[in-house]
XYZ file of C-alpha atoms in Angstrom:
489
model
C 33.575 11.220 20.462
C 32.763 11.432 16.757
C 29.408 12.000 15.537
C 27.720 9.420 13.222
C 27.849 10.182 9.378
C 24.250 10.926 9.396
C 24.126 13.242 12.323
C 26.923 15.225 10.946
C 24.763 15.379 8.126
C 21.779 17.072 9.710
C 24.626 19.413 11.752
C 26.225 20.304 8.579
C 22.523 21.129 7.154
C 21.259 23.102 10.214
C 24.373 25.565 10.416
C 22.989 27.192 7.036
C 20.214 28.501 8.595
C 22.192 29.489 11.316
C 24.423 31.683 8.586
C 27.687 29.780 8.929
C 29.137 29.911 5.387
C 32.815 28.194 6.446
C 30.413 24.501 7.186
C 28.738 25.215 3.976
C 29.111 22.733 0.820
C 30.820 24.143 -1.900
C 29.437 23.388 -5.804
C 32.409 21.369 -5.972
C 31.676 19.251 -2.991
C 27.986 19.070 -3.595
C 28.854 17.053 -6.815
C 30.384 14.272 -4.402
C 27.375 14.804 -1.711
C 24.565 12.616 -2.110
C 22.739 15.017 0.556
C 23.722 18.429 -1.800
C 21.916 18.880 -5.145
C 23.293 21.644 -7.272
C 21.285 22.875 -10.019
C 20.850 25.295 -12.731
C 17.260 25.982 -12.010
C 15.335 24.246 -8.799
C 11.342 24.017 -9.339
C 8.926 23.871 -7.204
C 5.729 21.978 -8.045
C 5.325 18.988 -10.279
C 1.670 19.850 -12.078
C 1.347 20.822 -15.381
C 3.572 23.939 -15.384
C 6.126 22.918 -13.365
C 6.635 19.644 -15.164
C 6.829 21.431 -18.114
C 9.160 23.727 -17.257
C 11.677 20.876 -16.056
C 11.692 18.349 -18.983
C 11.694 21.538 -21.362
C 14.600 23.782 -19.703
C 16.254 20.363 -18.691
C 15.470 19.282 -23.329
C 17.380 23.330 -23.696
C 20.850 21.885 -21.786
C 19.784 23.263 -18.038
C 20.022 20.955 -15.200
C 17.283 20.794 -13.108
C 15.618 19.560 -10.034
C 11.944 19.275 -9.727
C 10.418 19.264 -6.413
C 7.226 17.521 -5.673
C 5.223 17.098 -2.121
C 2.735 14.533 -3.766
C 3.742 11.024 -5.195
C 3.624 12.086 -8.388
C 3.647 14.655 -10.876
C 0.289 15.646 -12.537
C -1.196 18.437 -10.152
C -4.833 18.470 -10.715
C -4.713 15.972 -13.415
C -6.253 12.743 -11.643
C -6.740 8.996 -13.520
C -8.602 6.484 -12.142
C -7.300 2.758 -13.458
C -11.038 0.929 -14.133
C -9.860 -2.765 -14.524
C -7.207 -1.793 -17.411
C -9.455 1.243 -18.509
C -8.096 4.571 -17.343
C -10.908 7.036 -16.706
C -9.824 10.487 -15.794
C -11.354 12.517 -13.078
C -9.077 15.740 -12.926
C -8.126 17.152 -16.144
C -9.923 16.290 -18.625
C -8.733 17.802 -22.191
C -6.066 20.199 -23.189
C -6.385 22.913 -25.360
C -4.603 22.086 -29.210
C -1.678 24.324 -28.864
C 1.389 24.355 -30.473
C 3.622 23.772 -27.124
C 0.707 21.179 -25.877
C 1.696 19.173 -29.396
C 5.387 19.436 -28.987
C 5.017 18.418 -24.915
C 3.400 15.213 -25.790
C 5.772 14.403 -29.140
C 8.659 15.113 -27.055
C 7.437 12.438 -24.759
C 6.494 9.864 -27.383
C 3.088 9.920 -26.355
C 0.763 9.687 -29.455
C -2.477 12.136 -29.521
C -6.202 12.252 -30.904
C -8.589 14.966 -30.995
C -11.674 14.229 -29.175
C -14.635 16.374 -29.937
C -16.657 17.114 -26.811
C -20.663 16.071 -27.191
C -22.724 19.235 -27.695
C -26.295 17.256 -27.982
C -28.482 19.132 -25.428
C -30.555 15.310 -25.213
C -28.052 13.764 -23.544
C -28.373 15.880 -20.428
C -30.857 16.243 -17.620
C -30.912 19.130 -15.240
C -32.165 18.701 -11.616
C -31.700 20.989 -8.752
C -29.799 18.303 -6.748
C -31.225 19.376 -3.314
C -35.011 18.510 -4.319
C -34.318 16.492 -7.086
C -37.354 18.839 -8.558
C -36.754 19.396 -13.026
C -35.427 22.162 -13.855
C -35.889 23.150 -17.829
C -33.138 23.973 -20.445
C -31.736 27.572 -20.755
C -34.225 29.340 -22.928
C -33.424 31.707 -26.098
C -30.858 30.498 -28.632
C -27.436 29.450 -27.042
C -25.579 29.513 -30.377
C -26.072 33.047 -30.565
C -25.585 33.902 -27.218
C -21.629 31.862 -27.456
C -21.123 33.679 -30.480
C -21.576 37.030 -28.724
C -19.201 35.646 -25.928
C -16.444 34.667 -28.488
C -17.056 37.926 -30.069
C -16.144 39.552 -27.232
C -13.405 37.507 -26.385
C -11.188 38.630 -29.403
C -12.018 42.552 -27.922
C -9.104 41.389 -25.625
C -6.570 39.089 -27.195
C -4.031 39.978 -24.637
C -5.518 37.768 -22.401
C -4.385 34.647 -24.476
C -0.828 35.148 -23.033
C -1.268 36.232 -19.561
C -2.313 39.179 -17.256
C -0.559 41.806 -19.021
C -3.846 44.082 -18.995
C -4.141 47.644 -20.477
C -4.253 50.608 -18.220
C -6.827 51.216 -17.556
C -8.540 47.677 -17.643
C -11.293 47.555 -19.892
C -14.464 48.457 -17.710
C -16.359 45.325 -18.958
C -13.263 42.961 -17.480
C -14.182 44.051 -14.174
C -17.643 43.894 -14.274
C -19.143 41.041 -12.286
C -20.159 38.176 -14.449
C -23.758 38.880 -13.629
C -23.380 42.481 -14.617
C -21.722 41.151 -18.119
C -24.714 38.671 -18.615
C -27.135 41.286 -18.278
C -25.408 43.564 -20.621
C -24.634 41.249 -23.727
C -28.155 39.425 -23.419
C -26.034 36.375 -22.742
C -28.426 34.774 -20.681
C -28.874 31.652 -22.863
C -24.672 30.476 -22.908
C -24.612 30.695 -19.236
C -25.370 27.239 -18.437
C -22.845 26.236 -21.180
C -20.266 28.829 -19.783
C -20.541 27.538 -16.281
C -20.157 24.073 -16.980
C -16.633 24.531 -18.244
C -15.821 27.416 -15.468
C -16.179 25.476 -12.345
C -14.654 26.305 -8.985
C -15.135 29.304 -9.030
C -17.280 29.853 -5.973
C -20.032 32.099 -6.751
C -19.536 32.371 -10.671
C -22.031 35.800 -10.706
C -20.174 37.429 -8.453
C -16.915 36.593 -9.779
C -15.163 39.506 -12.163
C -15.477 39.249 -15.756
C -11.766 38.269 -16.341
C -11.473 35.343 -15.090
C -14.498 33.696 -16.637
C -12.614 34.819 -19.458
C -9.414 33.038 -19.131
C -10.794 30.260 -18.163
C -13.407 29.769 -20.840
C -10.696 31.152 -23.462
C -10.486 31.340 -26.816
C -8.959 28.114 -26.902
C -11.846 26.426 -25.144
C -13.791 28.089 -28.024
C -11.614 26.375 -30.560
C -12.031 23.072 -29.159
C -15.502 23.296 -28.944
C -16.008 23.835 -32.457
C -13.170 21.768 -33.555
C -11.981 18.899 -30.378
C -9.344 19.312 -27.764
C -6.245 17.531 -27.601
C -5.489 14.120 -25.543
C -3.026 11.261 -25.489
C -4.282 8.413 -27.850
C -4.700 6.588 -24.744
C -7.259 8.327 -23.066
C -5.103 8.658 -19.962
C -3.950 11.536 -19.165
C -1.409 10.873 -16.356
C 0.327 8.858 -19.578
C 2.586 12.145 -19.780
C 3.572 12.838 -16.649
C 4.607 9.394 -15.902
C 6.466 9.803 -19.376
C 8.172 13.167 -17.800
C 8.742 11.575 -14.767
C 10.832 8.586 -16.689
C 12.672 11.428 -18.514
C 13.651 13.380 -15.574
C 15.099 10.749 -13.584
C 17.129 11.299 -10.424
C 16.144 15.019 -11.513
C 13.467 14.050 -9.494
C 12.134 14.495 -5.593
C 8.565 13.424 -5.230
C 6.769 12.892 -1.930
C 9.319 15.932 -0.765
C 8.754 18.629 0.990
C 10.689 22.022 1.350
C 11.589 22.514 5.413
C 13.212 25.968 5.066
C 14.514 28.571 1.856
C 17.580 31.065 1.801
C 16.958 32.678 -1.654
C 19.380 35.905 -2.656
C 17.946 39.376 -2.189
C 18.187 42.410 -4.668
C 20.455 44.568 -2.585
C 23.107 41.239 -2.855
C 24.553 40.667 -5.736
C 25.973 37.069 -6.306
C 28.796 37.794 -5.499
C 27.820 38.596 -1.415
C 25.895 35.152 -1.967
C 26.974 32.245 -0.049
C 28.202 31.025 -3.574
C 28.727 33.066 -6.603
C 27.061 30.317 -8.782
C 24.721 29.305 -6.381
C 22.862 31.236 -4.144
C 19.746 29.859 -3.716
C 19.955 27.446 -1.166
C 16.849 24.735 -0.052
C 16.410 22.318 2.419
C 14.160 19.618 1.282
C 12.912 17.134 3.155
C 12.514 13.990 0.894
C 11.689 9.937 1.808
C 16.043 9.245 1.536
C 16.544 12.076 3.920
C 16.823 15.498 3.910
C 18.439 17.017 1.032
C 20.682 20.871 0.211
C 19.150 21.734 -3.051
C 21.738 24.879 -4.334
C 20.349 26.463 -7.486
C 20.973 29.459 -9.386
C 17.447 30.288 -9.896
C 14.271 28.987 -8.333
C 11.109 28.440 -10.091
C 7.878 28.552 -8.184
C 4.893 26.366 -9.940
C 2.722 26.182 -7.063
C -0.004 28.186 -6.126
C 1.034 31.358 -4.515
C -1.106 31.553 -1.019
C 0.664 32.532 2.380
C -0.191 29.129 3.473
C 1.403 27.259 0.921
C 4.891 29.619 1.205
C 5.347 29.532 4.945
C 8.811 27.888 4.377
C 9.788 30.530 1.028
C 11.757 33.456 3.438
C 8.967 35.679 1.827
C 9.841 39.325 2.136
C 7.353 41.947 2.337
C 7.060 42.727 -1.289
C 6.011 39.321 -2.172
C 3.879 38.245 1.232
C 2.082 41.855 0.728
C 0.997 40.559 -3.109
C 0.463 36.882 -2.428
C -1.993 37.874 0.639
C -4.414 39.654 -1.774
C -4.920 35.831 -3.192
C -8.539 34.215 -2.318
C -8.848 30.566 -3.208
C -12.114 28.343 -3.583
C -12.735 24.611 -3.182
C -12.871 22.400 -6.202
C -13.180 18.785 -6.016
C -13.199 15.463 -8.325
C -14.353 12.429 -7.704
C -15.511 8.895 -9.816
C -18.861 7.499 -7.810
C -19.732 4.231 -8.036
C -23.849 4.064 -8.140
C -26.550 2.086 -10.028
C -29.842 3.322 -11.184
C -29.171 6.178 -13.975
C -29.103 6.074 -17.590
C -25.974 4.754 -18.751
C -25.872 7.915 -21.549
C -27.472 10.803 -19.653
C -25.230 13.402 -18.182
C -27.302 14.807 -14.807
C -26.382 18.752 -14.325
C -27.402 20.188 -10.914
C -29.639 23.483 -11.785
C -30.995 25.618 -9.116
C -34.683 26.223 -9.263
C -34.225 29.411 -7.440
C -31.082 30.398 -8.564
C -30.454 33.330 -10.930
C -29.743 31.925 -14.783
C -30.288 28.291 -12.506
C -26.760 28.205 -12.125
C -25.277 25.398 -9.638
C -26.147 26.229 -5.806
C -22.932 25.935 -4.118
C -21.911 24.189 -2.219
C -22.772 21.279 -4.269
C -21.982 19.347 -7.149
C -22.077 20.211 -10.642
C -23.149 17.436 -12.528
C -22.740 14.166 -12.263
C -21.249 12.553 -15.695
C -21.005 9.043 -17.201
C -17.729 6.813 -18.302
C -17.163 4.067 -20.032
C -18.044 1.788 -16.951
C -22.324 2.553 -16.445
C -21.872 1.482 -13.063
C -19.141 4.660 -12.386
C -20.019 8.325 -12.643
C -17.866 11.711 -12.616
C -18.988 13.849 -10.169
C -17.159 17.525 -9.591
C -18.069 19.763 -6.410
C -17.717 23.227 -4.954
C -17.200 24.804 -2.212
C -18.320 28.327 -1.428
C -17.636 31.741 -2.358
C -14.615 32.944 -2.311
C -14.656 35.633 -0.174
C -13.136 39.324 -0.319
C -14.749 39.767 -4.081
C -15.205 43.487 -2.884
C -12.929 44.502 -0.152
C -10.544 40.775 0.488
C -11.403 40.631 3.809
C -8.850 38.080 6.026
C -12.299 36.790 7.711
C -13.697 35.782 4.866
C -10.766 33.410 3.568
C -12.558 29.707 2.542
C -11.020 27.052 3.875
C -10.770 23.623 2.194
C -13.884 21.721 2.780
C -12.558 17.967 4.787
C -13.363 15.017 2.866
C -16.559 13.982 5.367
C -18.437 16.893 3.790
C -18.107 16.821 0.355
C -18.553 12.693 0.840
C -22.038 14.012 2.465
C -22.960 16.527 -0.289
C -22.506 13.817 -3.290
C -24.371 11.443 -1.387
C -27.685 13.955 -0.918
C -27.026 15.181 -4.056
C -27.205 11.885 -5.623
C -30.322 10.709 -3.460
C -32.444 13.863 -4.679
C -32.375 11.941 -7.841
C -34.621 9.414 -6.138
C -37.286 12.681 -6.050
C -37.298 12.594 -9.715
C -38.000 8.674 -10.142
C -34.504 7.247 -10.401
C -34.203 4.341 -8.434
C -30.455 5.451 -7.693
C -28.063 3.830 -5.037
C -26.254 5.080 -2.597
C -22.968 6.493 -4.022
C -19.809 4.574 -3.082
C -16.620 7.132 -3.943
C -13.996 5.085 -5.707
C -11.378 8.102 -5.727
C -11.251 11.419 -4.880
C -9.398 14.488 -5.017
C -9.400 17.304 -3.576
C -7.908 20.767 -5.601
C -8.642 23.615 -3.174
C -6.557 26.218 -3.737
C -8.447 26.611 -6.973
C -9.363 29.099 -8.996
C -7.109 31.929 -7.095
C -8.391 35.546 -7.469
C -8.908 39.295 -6.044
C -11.336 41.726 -6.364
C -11.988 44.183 -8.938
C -11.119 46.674 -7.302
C -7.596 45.449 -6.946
C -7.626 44.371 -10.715
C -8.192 47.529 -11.950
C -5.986 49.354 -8.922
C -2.867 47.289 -10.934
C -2.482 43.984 -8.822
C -1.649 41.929 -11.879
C 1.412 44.255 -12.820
C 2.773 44.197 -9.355
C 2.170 40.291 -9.712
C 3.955 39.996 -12.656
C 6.747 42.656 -11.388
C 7.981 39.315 -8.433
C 9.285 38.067 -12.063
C 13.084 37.529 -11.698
C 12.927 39.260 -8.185
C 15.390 37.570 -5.953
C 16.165 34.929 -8.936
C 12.910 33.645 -8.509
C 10.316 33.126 -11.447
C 6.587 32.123 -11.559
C 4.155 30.296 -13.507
C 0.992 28.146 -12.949
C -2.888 28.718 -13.080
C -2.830 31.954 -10.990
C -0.422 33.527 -13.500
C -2.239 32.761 -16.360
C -5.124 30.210 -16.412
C -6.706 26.933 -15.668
C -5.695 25.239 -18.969
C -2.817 22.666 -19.334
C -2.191 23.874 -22.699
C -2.312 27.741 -22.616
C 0.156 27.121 -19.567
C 2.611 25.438 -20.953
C 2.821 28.208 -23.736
C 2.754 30.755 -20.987
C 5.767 28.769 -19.065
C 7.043 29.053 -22.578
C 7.216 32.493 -22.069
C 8.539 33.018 -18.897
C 11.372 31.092 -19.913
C 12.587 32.650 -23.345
C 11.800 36.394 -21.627
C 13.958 35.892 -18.549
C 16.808 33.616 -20.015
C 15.724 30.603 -17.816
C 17.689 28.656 -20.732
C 20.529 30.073 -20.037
């Protein structure tokens, strides 16, 4: 008795785990197989690197095949549709770079500059688990950001990635507290933190990474606007790149099981010469053979999210050292504030009255007064000085950050706002955010042995944890990666 087509299908699919190259698809046969893909370059994640890196290789003659768990592409980038009036809760600006210009005119999708509001009337700081006042920064916070951009072209090198001196520079691995006390930059912190959130404990964290996050090309768009599509929605693009890569494709999928090449093969030993990476995919038509020459990995990097990669001990050793914080978004829906007034959360006891955390940052107003931004998060990270496993933060489930907006919104009452109970409209959730190690590993070389898994086992790398949280300073970075290693071809 003859199996049906689809369970020869799946029986075909499961004997190339089992290492049974004679039921394998060929390339030629994959072109005729609706279940076999076979691509240039498969990539893995659909935010803002990923996407990139498909509808740019794919513009340089590659074909490609994106792969996407969500149902869509956009990563943290989150839009809420307001009756016709998009309001976006995720990312909110990108930084005016040359490859962030060239993304969106490649896409048709007009731009503006929009200049961020720097009047310090326009915002009121509580701590939002008293609702008791909490006064401005004192001392002059022009000066103070001048210092910090000052210090910021010390180390250009960080504009393009992790490719640190050796030795680091002893102030890049100095806790951010440490760094505020030593530069007298007591006065930008409260600007500084605003922009670097999710973080976990932003004092504790190592200089660095306030650094790339709060680049130069944040500094730039202070003083001069950031870039965004002409329609104020920024999922505009990726629904644009979505339309250009077509059948190119596979959202909502999700990757069941990887058998990538190894360095001591050649391609030739490969299971194909062409080919041999080889994924099985899960997607909603069925599952799918994705066969690729090279693979490129978008996503972020933690053992959790790679349980399916056929990690070998190189790359699970490196990826380990990863610790991740919560970060979440969300558009409230609440009467009783001032239409105008942004509300920032301010500890009364807290050192510089930076944000306690867990809690939320500030709670902003859109173009709807009855509709407020409101961005949360979580804990420390953990591990800052010796990366413990035990103290690994787990995402925080939607019934407690739902709790902590809601107290955090009725401390307000404290203060004499007759505000409403907050009703979240959407939400998202971003943990793993803002991925990081210790000093101690910094400076013992973790970033070069990061950026040595580059082309190992035809696999390459990009996204926010190897370079930054910043749309546009990654899609120059995954400009990079793909002109150094010859993604094009």
């Amino acid at each position: 008795m003859r199996p049906s087509t689809g369970v020869a299908r799946i029986l075909a699919l499961t004997s190339i785990w089992l290492g049974l190259a004679s039921s394998l698809p060929s390339p030629d046969k994959g072109k005729d197989d609706p279940d076999v893909i076979t691509r240039d370059v498969a990539i893995i994640g659909g935010g803002a690197s990923g996407t990139y890196a498909a509808v740019r290789l794919k513009q340089l003659g590659q074909s490609v095949v994106l792969i996407e768990q969500e149902d869509r592409l956009g990563g943290h980038t989150n839009t809420y549709d307001d009756n016709g009036t998009p309001i976006d809760y995720g990312v909110w600006v990108y930084s005016n770079t040359t490859e962030a210009r060239d993304f969106f005119a490649y896409l048709n999708i007009p731009t503006t500059v929009q200049n961020l509001s720097r009047d310090p009337n326009r915002s009121q700081r509580y701590d939002f688990r008293t609702g008791e006042s909490v006064p401005p920064p004192s001392g002059n916070v022009t000066e103070a950001m001048v210092r910090y951009a000052l210090l910021l072209l010390q180390h250009p090198y960080l504009e393009n990635g992790w490719d640190l001196p050796d030795p680091v520079p002893e102030d890049l691995l100095l806790s951010f507290r440490d760094f505020i006390e030593k530069y007298d930059l007591s006065a930008a912190v409260e600007t500084l933190a605003l922009y670097v959130q999710g973080f976990g404990e932003i004092l504790d964290c190592p200089t660095v990474y306030i650094m790339k996050y709060f680049n130069f090309n944040v500094v730039q768009g202070i003083q001069s606007g950031f870039l965004r599509p002409a329609s104020l929605d920024n999922s505009e693009a990726y629904r644009a790149a979505a339309a250009n890569l077509g059948d190119d494709l596979l959202l909502s999928s999700t990757i069941l099981q990887m058998n990538r090449s190894t360095d001591s093969k050649n391609k030739k030993d490969s299971i194909t010469s062409a080919y041999p990476q080889t994924i099985l995919v899960r997607t909603p038509s069925g599952l799918k053979t994705v066969q690729a020459s090279k693979i490129f990995i978008t996503i972020p990097p933690i053992l959790e999210n790679l349980n399916a990669f056929d990690l070998d001990a190189r790359e699970s050793q490196t990826f380990a050292k990863f610790r991740a914080t919560t970060y979440t978004t969300a558009i409230l829906q609440l009467t009783g504030l001032p239409q105008t007034i942004q509300f920032v959360n301010s500890g009364i006891d807290t050192p510089y009255n930076v944000s306690p955390i867990p809690g939320t940052y500030v709670f902003v107003p859109t173009s709807n007064p009855s509709l407020r931004l409101a961005y949360l998060g979580g804990g420390s990270s953990g591990g800052e000085g010796k990366g413990e496993e035990g103290d690994r933060e787990e995402k925080l489930p939607f019934d407690t950050v739902k709790r902590i907006m809601t107290d955090n919104v009725l401390s307000l009452r404290n203060a004499g706002y007759d505000v409403s109970v907050p009703e979240i409209r959407a939400y998202s959730n971003h943990y793993p955010f803002g991925l990081r190690v210790s000093a101690d590993e910094i400076a013992g070389g973790f970033y070069k042995d990061l950026y040595a898994l580059q082309g190992h086992r035809e696999t390459y790398y990009s996204g926010a944890a190897f370079h930054a949280h910043d749309s546009g300073a990654l899609w120059r970075f995954t400009e990079r990666v793909i002109g150094e290693f010859g993604l094009a071809g």
